[in-house]
Amino acid sequence: MTIETAIDALRKTLGEKVSTSDAVRDHHGQNESYFAVTLPDAVVFPESTADVQEVVRICAAHACPIVPWGVGTSLEGHALATSGGISLDMSRMDKVLAVHAADMDAIVQPGVTREALNEDLRATGLFFPVDPGANATLGGMAATRASGTTAVRYGTMRENVMAMEVVLADGRAIRVGSRARKSSAGYDLCKLMIGSEGTLGIITELTVRLQGQPEAISAATCTFDSVSAAVEAVQLTIQMGIPMARIEFVDADCIRGFNAYAKTDMPEKPHLFMEFHGTEAGVAEQAERVGEVMSDMGGSAFEWATRAEDRNRLWHVRHNGYYAVKGLRPGCQAVTTDVCVPISRLAEAVEATRADIAASPIEGPILGHVGDGNYHAALLIAPGDAEELKIAKDLAHRMNQRALDMGGTVTGEHGVGLGKKRYMAEEHGDGWAVMGAIKRALDPQNILNPGKVVDLN
Amino acid sequence: MTIETAIDALRKTLGEKVSTSDAVRDHHGQNESYFAVTLPDAVVFPESTADVQEVVRICAAHACPIVPWGVGTSLEGHALATSGGISLDMSRMDKVLAVHAADMDAIVQPGVTREALNEDLRATGLFFPVDPGANATLGGMAATRASGTTAVRYGTMRENVMAMEVVLADGRAIRVGSRARKSSAGYDLCKLMIGSEGTLGIITELTVRLQGQPEAISAATCTFDSVSAAVEAVQLTIQMGIPMARIEFVDADCIRGFNAYAKTDMPEKPHLFMEFHGTEAGVAEQAERVGEVMSDMGGSAFEWATRAEDRNRLWHVRHNGYYAVKGLRPGCQAVTTDVCVPISRLAEAVEATRADIAASPIEGPILGHVGDGNYHAALLIAPGDAEELKIAKDLAHRMNQRALDMGGTVTGEHGVGLGKKRYMAEEHGDGWAVMGAIKRALDPQNILNPGKVVDLN
């Protein structure tokens, strides 16, 4: 009953689907953030639900931890095997199994990335809207309840995953949710599994909602002289009920990073990046109304990106924001934050964060999905510099505390992983103990991504 | 440790908030459906979260069942104390605690009804959109994951409850969810509690999302010569992505009931009742497009209800559909069904149901929230007639089986209660056992609404 005996047993059953090579383990020990490199003992590449069930049964028999892996774009160390054991790489389960155009849904394996799905949908007039920037896998996105630039209009993974197949800690595969658009048939296990970060089950199939390609799309940017004017303009726009498809805040530091990264020449001022979806007339009406709000708040005239290639360039830059911003300090690591507050507190929260970072010795560009009240600072530190790490963590801590004081959350979309667990007791009170009770009931041996989300002791 | 000793202890602590009078117990033993009258041993009227905690602690100490009660509009016998014990009547907890207009949310006690909340919001320009017809309490609506006529546009209670306070089976009060619009902070306990029908905890406070009153509203009806033409027109409308606020199917039998109930003179043909929300221009554009679809499918010209009083009359009739339809057979009981299927299967499902009922000796008008794929038949039977009850249950059974075969659910919005539990194993497979494991973890004594949703044995 050890990790070693588990790996021996896995090899016997799964053969070449199991790797203990240094290169493979090393790849699965990396993360996009500042967490220490942590190698799993082995990496397993399942090709079917039956493979996943086999892996879980063997690991359960040997009490070996299992940590699911998508493409490693997580920012909170979720996919690190911090208790050892195996990394379960879902990349070979990458088929789009069905597209139901009439029902506007698709069934996919967890290793399908959002870009691959949208590529597959190109001829159908449909698209999958959730867009975290990174080309993450849909399994990983569901596991962290991801969202991104379009959540303000289309919702997060919470709203866009209708059903899943999940392998439990004892190897049973269950189906949660259904292809019906709504149901009152018992506890919402689908929503419980979404955001559970691999700690309650391993996602082996997803049914996701699709949207019709809008008849008309237009995108624009608008600059402001101050952070607060930009954010207040967003608050007003949302309160007016204008159905923005995207409304993103990007501060002047970010723009500096974007310009360097993508060779653009945007003015180094706070920006809003916006997109409108609808009928031709509807988009024109939305844009006119938003233009009035922005102008009233001191915003510039809109810089339009009407051609598809201009829009794509705009969002490509935004999507690579994390890497662009890290480019401001070559070789740095980033401590990312991810708070989300009620809209009415947003300008105050962003302004306080801005001032706090400005008073510190490190850089921390701010950007965010402000239509949802969600924003990030990327706190740039030198790798291995303990003092800078402490400064960044203190800044992040104040930002998190501020969000909680305002009735918000310490993570709008990145998840808990390793980085946010210390806040769970404060954010949820006794609710965190209830999460622990559910974990214990579903995974009594604590083999599924142990140490993430909850502490079982 | 009996129900009797529990009631003695409750009386000592809560005094006049506890009633064992026949009249009060009788009122709380009734239901809107065909389930047998089942009196609780006592009724308790808590006035605060602290009262609810006290009740739960006492009942836990005496192993006494607790069955929450809103206003008794449930259709599946959820609120019947089938294992005895107390009915926990939440009607004294009926305060709107806060309205945050800038954040478009409100905090309410569970005994607030949806109409009372909307009355309270009248001056704010905001409204609470979820509309199951009956003037249910918000606590009850959350507990059954209710929806209704507007879910096609605004979502169900699942999408419209942001946070709750819930008293657990051991008396602890926890907060689930937050006022942030999204979060990835751990397991989604808020969504787990929504739809748990009082079996995992007792809702003592809710934070609900509000919507801005649309600038323009218009409503219309349209008649068809056949059920399938009407339903296919809905499928097309939804697939075109037109953001209908309401699109309701009502069959000819229902219209007959409506005409008698409300003294209207609608043609006795299959109808769609529709409502459009948006800007003036947006509503006009939507109506034009939908009109084209309806006309292509053989629908009549629209009968418009543009004035607010005409719209209110239209929706008043629809909202009283259940009672109007029961009026077709004076003194009858109704076995209601509540299936929801993927949109592409809707016309086929409704048509098969229609034919099945037509071939039976009882009446069963059909109506539904067809934009979601959800529809109901009200199977009208003579009270106490065992043969008719069997016929109705057999019809309902075939309808449920058909929905499951099509990838749908046996309950779109009414919940499991007593009536749908027999389908849970088939609908969820081993997932139903997982629900049982969660119930056991959170309520090991099985005192919270025992016998509903799951079976613990």
PDB file of N, CA, C and O in Angstrom, chain B residues 8 26 39 73 81 99 152 167 174-175 181 196 202 218 265 291 296 301 321 330 345 380-381 420:
ATOM      1  N   ASP B   8     -42.699  19.000  23.882  1.00  0.00           N
ATOM      2  CA  ASP B   8     -42.671  19.563  25.236  1.00  0.00           C
ATOM      3  C   ASP B   8     -41.510  20.543  25.385  1.00  0.00           C
ATOM      4  O   ASP B   8     -41.662  21.650  25.903  1.00  0.00           O
ATOM      5  N   ASP B  26     -53.999  20.849  10.825  1.00  0.00           N
ATOM      6  CA  ASP B  26     -54.735  20.447   9.627  1.00  0.00           C
ATOM      7  C   ASP B  26     -54.295  21.277   8.413  1.00  0.00           C
ATOM      8  O   ASP B  26     -54.038  20.733   7.331  1.00  0.00           O
ATOM      9  N   LEU B  39     -51.106  15.079   8.826  1.00  0.00           N
ATOM     10  CA  LEU B  39     -50.914  16.139   9.823  1.00  0.00           C
ATOM     11  C   LEU B  39     -49.568  16.031  10.540  1.00  0.00           C
ATOM     12  O   LEU B  39     -49.185  14.934  10.963  1.00  0.00           O
ATOM     13  N   THR B  73     -47.616  25.800  -1.495  1.00  0.00           N
ATOM     14  CA  THR B  73     -47.973  25.713  -2.913  1.00  0.00           C
ATOM     15  C   THR B  73     -47.255  24.580  -3.644  1.00  0.00           C
ATOM     16  O   THR B  73     -47.457  24.390  -4.837  1.00  0.00           O
ATOM     17  N   ALA B  81     -45.447  16.189   6.528  1.00  0.00           N
ATOM     18  CA  ALA B  81     -44.640  15.543   7.576  1.00  0.00           C
ATOM     19  C   ALA B  81     -44.941  14.049   7.588  1.00  0.00           C
ATOM     20  O   ALA B  81     -45.581  13.521   8.498  1.00  0.00           O
ATOM     21  N   VAL B  99     -32.247  46.128   0.100  1.00  0.00           N
ATOM     22  CA  VAL B  99     -32.262  46.183  -1.364  1.00  0.00           C
ATOM     23  C   VAL B  99     -31.036  46.994  -1.782  1.00  0.00           C
ATOM     24  O   VAL B  99     -30.885  48.142  -1.370  1.00  0.00           O
ATOM     25  N   VAL B 152     -36.774  31.093 -19.326  1.00  0.00           N
ATOM     26  CA  VAL B 152     -36.147  31.067 -20.647  1.00  0.00           C
ATOM     27  C   VAL B 152     -35.239  32.285 -20.845  1.00  0.00           C
ATOM     28  O   VAL B 152     -34.221  32.200 -21.529  1.00  0.00           O
ATOM     29  N   VAL B 167     -29.514  26.906   8.156  1.00  0.00           N
ATOM     30  CA  VAL B 167     -29.292  26.235   9.442  1.00  0.00           C
ATOM     31  C   VAL B 167     -29.185  24.735   9.191  1.00  0.00           C
ATOM     32  O   VAL B 167     -30.059  24.126   8.573  1.00  0.00           O
ATOM     33  N   ILE B 174     -24.837  28.478   8.594  1.00  0.00           N
ATOM     34  CA  ILE B 174     -23.722  28.802   7.698  1.00  0.00           C
ATOM     35  C   ILE B 174     -24.200  29.742   6.609  1.00  0.00           C
ATOM     36  O   ILE B 174     -25.391  29.820   6.308  1.00  0.00           O
ATOM     37  N   ARG B 175     -23.231  30.471   6.028  1.00  0.00           N
ATOM     38  CA  ARG B 175     -23.520  31.293   4.857  1.00  0.00           C
ATOM     39  C   ARG B 175     -22.939  30.587   3.640  1.00  0.00           C
ATOM     40  O   ARG B 175     -21.806  30.136   3.669  1.00  0.00           O
ATOM     41  N   ARG B 181     -20.602  38.415  -8.064  1.00  0.00           N
ATOM     42  CA  ARG B 181     -21.356  37.777  -9.146  1.00  0.00           C
ATOM     43  C   ARG B 181     -20.813  36.417  -9.539  1.00  0.00           C
ATOM     44  O   ARG B 181     -21.482  35.646 -10.225  1.00  0.00           O
ATOM     45  N   SER B 196     -32.562  21.312  -2.569  1.00  0.00           N
ATOM     46  CA  SER B 196     -32.383  20.184  -1.637  1.00  0.00           C
ATOM     47  C   SER B 196     -33.635  19.957  -0.783  1.00  0.00           C
ATOM     48  O   SER B 196     -33.670  19.061   0.053  1.00  0.00           O
ATOM     49  N   ILE B 202     -32.033  24.286   6.577  1.00  0.00           N
ATOM     50  CA  ILE B 202     -33.234  25.131   6.545  1.00  0.00           C
ATOM     51  C   ILE B 202     -32.807  26.542   6.162  1.00  0.00           C
ATOM     52  O   ILE B 202     -31.963  27.150   6.830  1.00  0.00           O
ATOM     53  N   SER B 218     -43.691  44.085 -24.420  1.00  0.00           N
ATOM     54  CA  SER B 218     -44.955  43.838 -25.094  1.00  0.00           C
ATOM     55  C   SER B 218     -45.255  42.356 -25.047  1.00  0.00           C
ATOM     56  O   SER B 218     -44.353  41.525 -24.928  1.00  0.00           O
ATOM     57  N   ASP B 265     -62.545  34.971 -23.901  1.00  0.00           N
ATOM     58  CA  ASP B 265     -63.127  34.253 -25.042  1.00  0.00           C
ATOM     59  C   ASP B 265     -62.059  33.931 -26.078  1.00  0.00           C
ATOM     60  O   ASP B 265     -62.196  34.213 -27.264  1.00  0.00           O
ATOM     61  N   GLY B 291     -42.699  37.002 -35.187  1.00  0.00           N
ATOM     62  CA  GLY B 291     -43.906  36.992 -36.019  1.00  0.00           C
ATOM     63  C   GLY B 291     -43.675  36.244 -37.323  1.00  0.00           C
ATOM     64  O   GLY B 291     -44.529  35.458 -37.766  1.00  0.00           O
ATOM     65  N   ASP B 296     -44.607  31.531 -40.620  1.00  0.00           N
ATOM     66  CA  ASP B 296     -44.069  30.415 -41.415  1.00  0.00           C
ATOM     67  C   ASP B 296     -44.586  29.065 -40.924  1.00  0.00           C
ATOM     68  O   ASP B 296     -44.740  28.125 -41.702  1.00  0.00           O
ATOM     69  N   ALA B 301     -52.084  35.678 -36.899  1.00  0.00           N
ATOM     70  CA  ALA B 301     -51.525  36.993 -36.583  1.00  0.00           C
ATOM     71  C   ALA B 301     -51.488  37.141 -35.064  1.00  0.00           C
ATOM     72  O   ALA B 301     -52.257  36.500 -34.350  1.00  0.00           O
ATOM     73  N   GLY B 321     -53.409  29.030 -14.185  1.00  0.00           N
ATOM     74  CA  GLY B 321     -53.668  27.910 -15.081  1.00  0.00           C
ATOM     75  C   GLY B 321     -53.997  26.627 -14.339  1.00  0.00           C
ATOM     76  O   GLY B 321     -54.920  25.899 -14.716  1.00  0.00           O
ATOM     77  N   PRO B 330     -65.064  19.948 -11.876  1.00  0.00           N
ATOM     78  CA  PRO B 330     -65.265  20.468 -10.517  1.00  0.00           C
ATOM     79  C   PRO B 330     -65.044  19.399  -9.461  1.00  0.00           C
ATOM     80  O   PRO B 330     -65.503  18.265  -9.608  1.00  0.00           O
ATOM     81  N   ARG B 345     -36.260  17.576 -28.985  1.00  0.00           N
ATOM     82  CA  ARG B 345     -37.202  16.466 -28.821  1.00  0.00           C
ATOM     83  C   ARG B 345     -38.579  16.937 -28.361  1.00  0.00           C
ATOM     84  O   ARG B 345     -39.471  16.124 -28.107  1.00  0.00           O
ATOM     85  N   LEU B 380     -56.618  14.950 -14.516  1.00  0.00           N
ATOM     86  CA  LEU B 380     -57.726  15.277 -13.610  1.00  0.00           C
ATOM     87  C   LEU B 380     -58.465  14.019 -13.190  1.00  0.00           C
ATOM     88  O   LEU B 380     -59.017  13.290 -14.031  1.00  0.00           O
ATOM     89  N   ILE B 381     -58.478  13.767 -11.888  1.00  0.00           N
ATOM     90  CA  ILE B 381     -59.100  12.536 -11.385  1.00  0.00           C
ATOM     91  C   ILE B 381     -60.099  12.865 -10.272  1.00  0.00           C
ATOM     92  O   ILE B 381     -59.998  13.905  -9.617  1.00  0.00           O
ATOM     93  N   LYS B 420     -41.829  12.064  -7.132  1.00  0.00           N
ATOM     94  CA  LYS B 420     -40.842  11.717  -8.154  1.00  0.00           C
ATOM     95  C   LYS B 420     -39.694  10.865  -7.634  1.00  0.00           C
ATOM     96  O   LYS B 420     -38.763  10.549  -8.382  1.00  0.00           O
TER      97      LYS B 420
END
